[in-house]
Each structure stands twice: as structure tokens, then as C-alpha cells.
Short mmCIF file of C-alpha atoms in Angstrom, two decimals:
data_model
loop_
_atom_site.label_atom_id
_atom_site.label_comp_id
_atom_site.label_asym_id
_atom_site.label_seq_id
_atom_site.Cartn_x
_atom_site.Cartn_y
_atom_site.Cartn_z
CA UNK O 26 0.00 0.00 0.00
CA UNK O 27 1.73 3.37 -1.28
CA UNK O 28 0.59 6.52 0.07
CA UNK O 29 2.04 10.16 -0.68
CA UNK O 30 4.56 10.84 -3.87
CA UNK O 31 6.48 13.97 -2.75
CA UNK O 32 8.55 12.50 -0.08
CA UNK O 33 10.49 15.63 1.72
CA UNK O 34 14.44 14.45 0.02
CA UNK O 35 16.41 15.75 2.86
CA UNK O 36 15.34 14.44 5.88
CA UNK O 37 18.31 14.30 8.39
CA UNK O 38 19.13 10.64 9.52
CA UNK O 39 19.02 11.86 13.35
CA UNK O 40 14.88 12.47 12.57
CA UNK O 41 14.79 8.85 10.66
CA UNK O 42 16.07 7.12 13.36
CA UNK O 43 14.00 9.03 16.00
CA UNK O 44 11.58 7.87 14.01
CA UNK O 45 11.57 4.64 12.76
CA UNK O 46 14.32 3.25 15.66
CA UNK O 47 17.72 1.10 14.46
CA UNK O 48 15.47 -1.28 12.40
CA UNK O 49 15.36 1.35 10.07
CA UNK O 50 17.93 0.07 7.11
CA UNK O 51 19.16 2.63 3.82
CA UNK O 52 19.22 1.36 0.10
CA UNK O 53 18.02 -2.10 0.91
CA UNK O 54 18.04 -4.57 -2.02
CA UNK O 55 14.57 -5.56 -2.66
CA UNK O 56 15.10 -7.96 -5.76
CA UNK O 57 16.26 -11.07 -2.35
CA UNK O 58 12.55 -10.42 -1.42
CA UNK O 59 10.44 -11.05 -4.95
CA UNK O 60 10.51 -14.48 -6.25
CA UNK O 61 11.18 -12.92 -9.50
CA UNK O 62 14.80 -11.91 -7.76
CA UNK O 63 14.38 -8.76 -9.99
CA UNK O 64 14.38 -4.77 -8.96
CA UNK O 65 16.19 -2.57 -7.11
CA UNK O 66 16.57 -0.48 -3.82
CA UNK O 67 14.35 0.75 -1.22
CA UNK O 68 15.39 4.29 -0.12
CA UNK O 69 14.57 3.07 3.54
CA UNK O 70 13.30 -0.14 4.78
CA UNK O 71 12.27 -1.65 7.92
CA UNK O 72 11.10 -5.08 8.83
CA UNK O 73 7.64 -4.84 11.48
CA UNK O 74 7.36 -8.56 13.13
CA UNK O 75 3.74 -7.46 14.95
CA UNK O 76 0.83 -5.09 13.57
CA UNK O 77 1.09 -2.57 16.38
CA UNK O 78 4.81 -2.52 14.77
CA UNK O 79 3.68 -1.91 11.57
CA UNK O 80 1.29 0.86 12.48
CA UNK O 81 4.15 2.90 14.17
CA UNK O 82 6.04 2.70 10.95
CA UNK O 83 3.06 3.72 8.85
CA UNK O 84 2.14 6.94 11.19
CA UNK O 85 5.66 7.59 11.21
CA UNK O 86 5.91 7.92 7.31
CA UNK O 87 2.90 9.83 6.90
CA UNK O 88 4.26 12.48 9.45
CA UNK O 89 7.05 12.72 7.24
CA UNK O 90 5.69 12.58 4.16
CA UNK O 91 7.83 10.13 3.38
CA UNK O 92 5.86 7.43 0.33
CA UNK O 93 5.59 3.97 1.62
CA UNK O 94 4.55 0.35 0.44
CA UNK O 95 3.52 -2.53 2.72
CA UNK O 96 5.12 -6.02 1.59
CA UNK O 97 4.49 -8.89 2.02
CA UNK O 98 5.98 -12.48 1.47
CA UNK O 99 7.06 -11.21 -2.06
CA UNK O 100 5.81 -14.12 -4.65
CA UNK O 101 3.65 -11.68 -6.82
CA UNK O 102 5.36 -8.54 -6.96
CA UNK O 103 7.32 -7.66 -9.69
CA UNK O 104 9.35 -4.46 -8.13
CA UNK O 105 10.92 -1.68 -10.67
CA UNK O 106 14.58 -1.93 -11.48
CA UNK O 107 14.65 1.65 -10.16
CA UNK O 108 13.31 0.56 -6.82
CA UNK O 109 11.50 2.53 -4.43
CA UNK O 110 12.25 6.01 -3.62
CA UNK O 111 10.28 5.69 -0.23
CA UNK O 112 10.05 3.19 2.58
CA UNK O 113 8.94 -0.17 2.29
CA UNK O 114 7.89 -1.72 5.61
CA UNK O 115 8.17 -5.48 5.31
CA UNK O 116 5.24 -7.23 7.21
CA UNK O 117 6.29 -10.84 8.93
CA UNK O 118 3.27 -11.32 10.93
CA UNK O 119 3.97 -15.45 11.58
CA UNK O 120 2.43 -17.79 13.93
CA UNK O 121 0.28 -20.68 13.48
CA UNK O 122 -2.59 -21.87 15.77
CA UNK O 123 -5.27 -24.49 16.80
CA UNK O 124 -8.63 -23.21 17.98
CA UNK O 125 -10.82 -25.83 19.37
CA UNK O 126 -10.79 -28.84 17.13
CA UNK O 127 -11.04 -27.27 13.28
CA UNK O 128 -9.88 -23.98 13.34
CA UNK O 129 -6.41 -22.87 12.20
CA UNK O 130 -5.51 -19.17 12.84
CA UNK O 131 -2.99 -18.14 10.91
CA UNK O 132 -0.25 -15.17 10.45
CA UNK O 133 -0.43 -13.23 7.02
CA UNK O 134 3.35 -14.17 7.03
CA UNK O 135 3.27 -17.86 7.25
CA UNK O 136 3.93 -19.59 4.56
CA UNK O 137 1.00 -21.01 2.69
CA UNK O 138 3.02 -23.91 1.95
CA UNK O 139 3.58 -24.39 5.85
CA UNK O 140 0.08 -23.89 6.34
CA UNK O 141 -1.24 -26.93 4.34
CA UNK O 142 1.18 -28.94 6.17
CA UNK O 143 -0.31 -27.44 9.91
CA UNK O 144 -3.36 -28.60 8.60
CA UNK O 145 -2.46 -32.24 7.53
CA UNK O 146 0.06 -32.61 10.43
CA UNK O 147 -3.81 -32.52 12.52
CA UNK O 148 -5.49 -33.97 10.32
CA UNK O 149 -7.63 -31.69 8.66
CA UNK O 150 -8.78 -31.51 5.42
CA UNK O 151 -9.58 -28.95 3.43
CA UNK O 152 -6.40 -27.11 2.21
CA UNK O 153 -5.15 -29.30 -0.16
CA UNK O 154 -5.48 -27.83 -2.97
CA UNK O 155 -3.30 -25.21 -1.90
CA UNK O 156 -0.25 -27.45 -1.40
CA UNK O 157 2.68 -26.19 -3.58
CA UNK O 158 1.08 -22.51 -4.20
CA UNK O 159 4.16 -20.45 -3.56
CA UNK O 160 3.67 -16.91 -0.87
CA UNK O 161 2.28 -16.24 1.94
CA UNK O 162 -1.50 -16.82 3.99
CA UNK O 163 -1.65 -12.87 3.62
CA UNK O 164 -1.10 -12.56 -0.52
CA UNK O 165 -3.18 -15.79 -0.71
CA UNK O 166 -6.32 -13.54 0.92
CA UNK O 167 -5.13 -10.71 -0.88
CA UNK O 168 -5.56 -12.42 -3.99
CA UNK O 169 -7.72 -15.30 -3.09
CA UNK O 170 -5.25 -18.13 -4.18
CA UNK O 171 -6.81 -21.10 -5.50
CA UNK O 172 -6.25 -24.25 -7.33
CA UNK O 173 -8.22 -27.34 -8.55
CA UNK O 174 -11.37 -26.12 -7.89
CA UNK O 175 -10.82 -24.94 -4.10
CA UNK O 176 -9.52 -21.15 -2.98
CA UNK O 177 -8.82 -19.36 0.60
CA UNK O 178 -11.84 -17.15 0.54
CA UNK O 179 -14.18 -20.45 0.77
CA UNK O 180 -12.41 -21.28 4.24
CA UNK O 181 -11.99 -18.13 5.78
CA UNK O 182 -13.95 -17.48 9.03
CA UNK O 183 -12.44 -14.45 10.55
CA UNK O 184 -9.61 -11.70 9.05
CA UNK O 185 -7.68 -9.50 10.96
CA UNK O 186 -6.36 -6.47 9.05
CA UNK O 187 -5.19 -2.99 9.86
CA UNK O 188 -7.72 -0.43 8.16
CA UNK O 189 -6.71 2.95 6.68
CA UNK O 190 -7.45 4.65 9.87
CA UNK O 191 -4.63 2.53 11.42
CA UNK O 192 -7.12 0.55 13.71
CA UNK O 193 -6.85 -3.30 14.03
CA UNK O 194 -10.52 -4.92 13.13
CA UNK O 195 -11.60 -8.42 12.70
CA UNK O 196 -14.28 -9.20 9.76
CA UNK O 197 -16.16 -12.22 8.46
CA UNK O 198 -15.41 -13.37 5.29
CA UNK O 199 -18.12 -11.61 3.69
CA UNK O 200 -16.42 -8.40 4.11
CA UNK O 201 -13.63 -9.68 1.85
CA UNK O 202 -15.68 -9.74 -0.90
CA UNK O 203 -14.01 -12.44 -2.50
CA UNK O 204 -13.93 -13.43 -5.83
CA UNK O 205 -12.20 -15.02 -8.43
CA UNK O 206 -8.52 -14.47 -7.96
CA UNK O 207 -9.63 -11.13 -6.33
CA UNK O 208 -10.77 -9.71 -3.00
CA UNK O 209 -11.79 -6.25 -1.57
CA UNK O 210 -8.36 -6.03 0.01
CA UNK O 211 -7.54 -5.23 -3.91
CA UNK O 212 -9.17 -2.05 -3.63
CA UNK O 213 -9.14 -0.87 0.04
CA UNK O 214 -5.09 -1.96 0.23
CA UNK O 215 -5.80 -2.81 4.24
CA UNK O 216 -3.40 -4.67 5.65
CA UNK O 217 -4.02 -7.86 6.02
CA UNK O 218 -2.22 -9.36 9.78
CA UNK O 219 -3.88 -12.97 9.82
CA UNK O 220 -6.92 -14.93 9.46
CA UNK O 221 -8.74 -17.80 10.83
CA UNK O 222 -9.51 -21.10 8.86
CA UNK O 223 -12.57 -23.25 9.09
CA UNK O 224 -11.42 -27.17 8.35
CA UNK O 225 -13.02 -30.37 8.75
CA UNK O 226 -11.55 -33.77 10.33
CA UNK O 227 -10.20 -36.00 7.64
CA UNK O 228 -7.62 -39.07 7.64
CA UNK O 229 -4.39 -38.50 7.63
CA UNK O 230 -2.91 -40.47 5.76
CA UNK O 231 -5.35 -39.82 2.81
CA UNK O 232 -4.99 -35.96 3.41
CA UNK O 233 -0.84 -36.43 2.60
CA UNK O 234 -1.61 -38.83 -0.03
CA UNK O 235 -3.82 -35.89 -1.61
CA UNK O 236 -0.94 -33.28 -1.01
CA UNK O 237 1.19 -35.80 -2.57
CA UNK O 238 -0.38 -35.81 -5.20
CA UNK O 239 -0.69 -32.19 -5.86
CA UNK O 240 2.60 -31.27 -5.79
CA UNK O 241 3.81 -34.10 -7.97
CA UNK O 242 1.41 -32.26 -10.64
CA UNK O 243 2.84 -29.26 -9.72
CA UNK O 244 6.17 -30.47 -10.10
CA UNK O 245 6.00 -31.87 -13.88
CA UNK O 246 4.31 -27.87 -14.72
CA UNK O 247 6.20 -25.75 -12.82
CA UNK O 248 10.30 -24.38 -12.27
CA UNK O 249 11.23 -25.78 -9.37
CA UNK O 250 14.67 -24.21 -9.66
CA UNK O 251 14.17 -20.90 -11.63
CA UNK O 252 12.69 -17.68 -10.29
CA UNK O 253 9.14 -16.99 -11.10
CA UNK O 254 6.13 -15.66 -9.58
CA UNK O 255 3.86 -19.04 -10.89
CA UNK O 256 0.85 -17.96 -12.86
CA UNK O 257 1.40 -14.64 -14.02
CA UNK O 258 -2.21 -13.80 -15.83
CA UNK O 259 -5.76 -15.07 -14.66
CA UNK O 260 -7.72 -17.84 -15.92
CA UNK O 261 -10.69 -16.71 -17.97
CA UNK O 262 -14.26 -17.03 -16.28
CA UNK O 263 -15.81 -19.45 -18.82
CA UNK O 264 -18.62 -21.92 -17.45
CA UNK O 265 -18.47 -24.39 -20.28
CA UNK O 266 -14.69 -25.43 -18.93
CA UNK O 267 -13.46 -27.71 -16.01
CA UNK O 268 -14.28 -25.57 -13.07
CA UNK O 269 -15.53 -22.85 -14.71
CA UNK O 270 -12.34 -21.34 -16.43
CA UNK O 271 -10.39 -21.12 -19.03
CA UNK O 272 -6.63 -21.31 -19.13
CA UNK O 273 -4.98 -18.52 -19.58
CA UNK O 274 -1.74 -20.73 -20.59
CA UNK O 275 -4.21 -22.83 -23.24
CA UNK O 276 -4.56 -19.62 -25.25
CA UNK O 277 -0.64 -18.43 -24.67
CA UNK O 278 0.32 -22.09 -25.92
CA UNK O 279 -1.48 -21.26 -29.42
CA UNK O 280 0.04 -17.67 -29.68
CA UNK O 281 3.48 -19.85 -29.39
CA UNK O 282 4.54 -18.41 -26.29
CA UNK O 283 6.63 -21.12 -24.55
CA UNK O 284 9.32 -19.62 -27.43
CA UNK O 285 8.96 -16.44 -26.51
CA UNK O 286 12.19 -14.59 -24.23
CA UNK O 287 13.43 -11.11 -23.42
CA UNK O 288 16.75 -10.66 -22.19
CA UNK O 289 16.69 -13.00 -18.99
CA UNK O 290 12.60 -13.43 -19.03
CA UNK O 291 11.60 -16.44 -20.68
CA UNK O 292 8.59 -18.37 -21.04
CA UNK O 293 8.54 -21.63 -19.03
CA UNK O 294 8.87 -24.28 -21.17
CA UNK O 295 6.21 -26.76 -19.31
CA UNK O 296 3.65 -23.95 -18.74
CA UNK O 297 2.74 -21.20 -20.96
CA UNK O 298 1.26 -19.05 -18.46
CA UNK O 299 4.66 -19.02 -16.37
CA UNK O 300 7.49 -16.17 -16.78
CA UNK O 301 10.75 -17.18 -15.67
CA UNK O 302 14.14 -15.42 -14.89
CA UNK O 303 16.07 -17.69 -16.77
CA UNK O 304 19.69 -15.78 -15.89
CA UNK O 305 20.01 -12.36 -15.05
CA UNK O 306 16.97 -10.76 -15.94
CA UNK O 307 15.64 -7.59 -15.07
CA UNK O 308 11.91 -6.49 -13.98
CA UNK O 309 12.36 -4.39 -17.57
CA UNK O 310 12.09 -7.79 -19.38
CA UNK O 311 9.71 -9.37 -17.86
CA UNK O 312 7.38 -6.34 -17.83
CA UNK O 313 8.00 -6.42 -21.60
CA UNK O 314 7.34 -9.78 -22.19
CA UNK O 315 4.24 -9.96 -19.94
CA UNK O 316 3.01 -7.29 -22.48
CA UNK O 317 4.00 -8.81 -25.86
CA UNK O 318 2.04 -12.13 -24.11
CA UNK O 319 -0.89 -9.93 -23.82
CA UNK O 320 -0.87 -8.14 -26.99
CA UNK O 321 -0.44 -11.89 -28.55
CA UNK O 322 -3.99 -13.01 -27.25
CA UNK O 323 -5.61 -10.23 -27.69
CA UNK O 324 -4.89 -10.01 -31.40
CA UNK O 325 -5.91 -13.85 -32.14
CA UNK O 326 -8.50 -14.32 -29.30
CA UNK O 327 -9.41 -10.73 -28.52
CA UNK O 328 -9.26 -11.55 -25.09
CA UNK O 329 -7.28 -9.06 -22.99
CA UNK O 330 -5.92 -11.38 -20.34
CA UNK O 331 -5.90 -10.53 -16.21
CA UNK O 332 -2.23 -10.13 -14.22
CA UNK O 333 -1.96 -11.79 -10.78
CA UNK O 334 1.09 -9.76 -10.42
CA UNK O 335 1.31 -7.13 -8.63
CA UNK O 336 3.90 -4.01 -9.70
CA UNK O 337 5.69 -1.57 -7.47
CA UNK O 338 7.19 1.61 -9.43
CA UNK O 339 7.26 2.46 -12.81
CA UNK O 340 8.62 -0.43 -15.00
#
């Protein structure tokens, strides 16, 4: 979440650090935080670990009119090469937790991957089909991650998030608004600290099997080993197709995209709806081949396709 673009250039480090405490870090590389491993510096950065952290970080920005971005776990974000002229306050909000028998609470910085296996390690069921989705619990609401006909929004019982008026609420689901591959924190940019998870007893043993499963299909489709950000454009709603979509990579396989590269951004040769820093790639690249990709389908198919990712600066 960016706020303000005429930061004050020469505030004096003694008023920083007042502000923001030693945390506060100068010309921090961001690219070690995207899965892309693309884009440059933040100006400032500072790493909050609780919400009431990350709310002292905010107020102190906007006193100094100083621009600032909330991140997150990093897998969607495709930062600018130029990097952030402003502070970006890093948001690891962790912990994982058992309420009653069926319940997982969870911190918007767990990993989702970590989550799945909290839920089959007590046997519940119900998350599989998240197993091998790469980020965070918090981008997964965010975005409302889903996969073979399951997504996050359809299990969340309670979010905690950090309005703009810096207050810490707790919502139902319904007030995330969530749809496909989309949610109302799209639009409001709250800040999303953790949620609550409504599972159901299963067997064990089947549960892993399922998980098993999953990522072995995952595995033959996507780099295991090469920096990417997984899907980078949305299916298309279509209800004549397997649950209700239509691949995005279907139509970028018959534009030829798998031979498509720019610079270090290729096309993932197993998945046509994957970009891939193949070697020394830039955000520049990938920007640029995200857009030929688009411009592709919409001249056969006339279909302007969706992005998942999410962009900070001008690329």
C-alpha cells in the first residue's frame, strides 16, 4: 500500500532514526525479497514482526511525508529496477494456531506452503489444494489463491487487518468480498495481519496422499529451480470449462509463447502461463514480455488477459 509521492528528500538521519528506531535500514536490495529476484533499492526499509509494529512505521511515514509500500511475502510482486524512492515496511506477521478442534488461525506471514502442512500434520482436510502454491496466507487472501477447484476465501472465518485509519478490526469473510482471484483487500489496500480457517476432520494419511499428489502435478508444470512468480495472468471465467475457467496458458500455448524470451525473461517451457528469470533478468524484461504475451492473445483471441502480479514503481 503506497501513500504520498512527494517525499520531503532531505530528511536528516538523526529524525529517521528518532523515528523509525535502528530497524530502520538505507538502500536495501529488494530484488532477495520477490521471487522474480528482480528490482532494485528501497530508499529506507524496515522489517515490522507485529501489527502494532507496523502501524508505528506507517504513522511515522505519513508524518514525514515520506511514500511507503507494505510487503508482504514477495511471490507476486514484480518491483521496478529503479526501486522505491520511499520506505517499504516489510510485514512478517507469523504464527500458526489451533482453535478448538477445526480452526487454524494463521499469520499473514506464514507460509501457505507451511500452512497446508499445519493442517495435515492434525489432520484436517480442506487445504489441499493449496499445497505447492508459492507466498504467503496474507497474498493468498489478498488475492484469493486457489487451485483445482478450491480457494482461501471459501475457508476463511475471521480476518484481521489494519484499516486505513490505522485501527486493528476483525471481519467475516463476507467483508472480503471475495472473488475469483480477487478480494476487496484489492481495492481498500488494508493490511491484512492474519486470518482464521474453518477445516473439517479428515484421515491423515489420505490428506498427505492428496498433497502428494498435488505437488507431484505441480512439479511436472512448474520451475522448481528458476525464479518466477507461478501464474502470471488469470484464468478466464468461462462456465463451459473444467471448473468454470479457461486457461490462460491454453490460449498463450497457441500464440506460441513457450518460445517467446526477453533478455533474462523467458517463457517456461512446461507452462505457458509461467514467466521465468532464466539468468540475469531484469523487472524491464519481464514487464516487456508480460506485455507482448498480452498483446499476442488479444490479437488472435481478442481476449485481454488478467495479471496476478502485482507491480511496485514504474517499470
Amino acid at each position: 500500500m503506497a501513500e504520498k509521492q512527494s517525499p520531503r528528500p532531505d530528511l536528516p538521519i538523526a529524525s529517521l532514526l528518532d523515528a523509525f528506531g535502528t530497524n530502520l535500514e538505507f538502500s536495501r536490495d529488494l530484488a532477495q525479497f520477490t521471487s522474480f529476484r528482480t528490482g532494485g533499492r528501497a530508499r529506507l526499509f524496515v522489517s515490522t514482526e507485529t501489527a502494532r509494529e507496523a502501524i508505528r512505521a506507517i504513522k511515522a511515514a505519513r508524518r514525514l511525508d515520506i511514500p511507503y509500500f507494505v510487503m508482504g511475502g514477495g511471490s507476486n510482486l514484480l518491483v521496478s529496477d529503479d526501486g522505491f524512492d520511499g520506505l517499504v515496511i516489510k510485514a512478517s506477521f507469523r504464527g500458526l494456531k489451533l482453535h478448538g478442534k477445526t480452526v487454524i488461525e494463521a499469520g499473514a506471514g506464514e507460509d501457505l506452503a507451511d500452512l497446508v502442512d499445519f493442517a495435515t500434520s492434525n489432520s484436517l482436510t480442506g487445504l489441499e489444494f493449496a499445497a505447492g502454491i508459492w507466498g504467503g496466507v496474507g497474498g493468498a487472501i489478498y488475492g484469493n489463491a486457489g487451485a483445482f477447484g478450491g480457494d482461501v476465501g471459501s475457508i476463511v472465518t475471521q480476518i484481521t487487518f489494519i484499516d486505513n485509519d490505522l485501527s486493528i478490526r476483525r471481519e467475516g469473510p463476507e467483508y472480503g468480498r471475495f472473488a475469483y482471484r480477487d478480494s476487496r483487500f484489492k481495492t481498500t489496500h488494508e493490511i491484512i495481519v492474519g486470518a482464521r480457517f474453518q477445516l473439517q476432520k479428515g484421515d491423515q494419511t489420505k490428506i498427505q496422499a492428496r498433497v502428494d499428489e498435488i505437488l507431484e502435478l505441480r512439479r511436472t508444470k512448474h520451475p522448481e529451480d528458476l525464479p518466477s512468480a507461478g501464474c502470471f495472468f488469470k484464468n478466464i471465467p468461462d462456465p463451459t470449462q473444467e471448473h468454470g475457467k479457461l486457461a490462460a496458458g491454453r490460449l498463450l500455448e497457441e500464440v506460441g509463447a513457450k518460445e517467446m524470451h526477453i533478455g533474462g525473461a523467458k517463457v517456461f517451457e512446461k507452462h505457458a502461463n509461467i514467466i521465468v528469470n532464466s539468468g540475469g533478468a531484469t523487472s524491464k524484461d519481464i514487464r516487456k514480455l508480460a506485455d507482448t504475451l498480452k498483446e499476442k492473445v488479444f490479437e488472435r483471441f481478442g481476449i485481454r488477459l488478467q495479471e496476478e502480479v502485482q507491480q511496485l514503481g514504474d517499470i
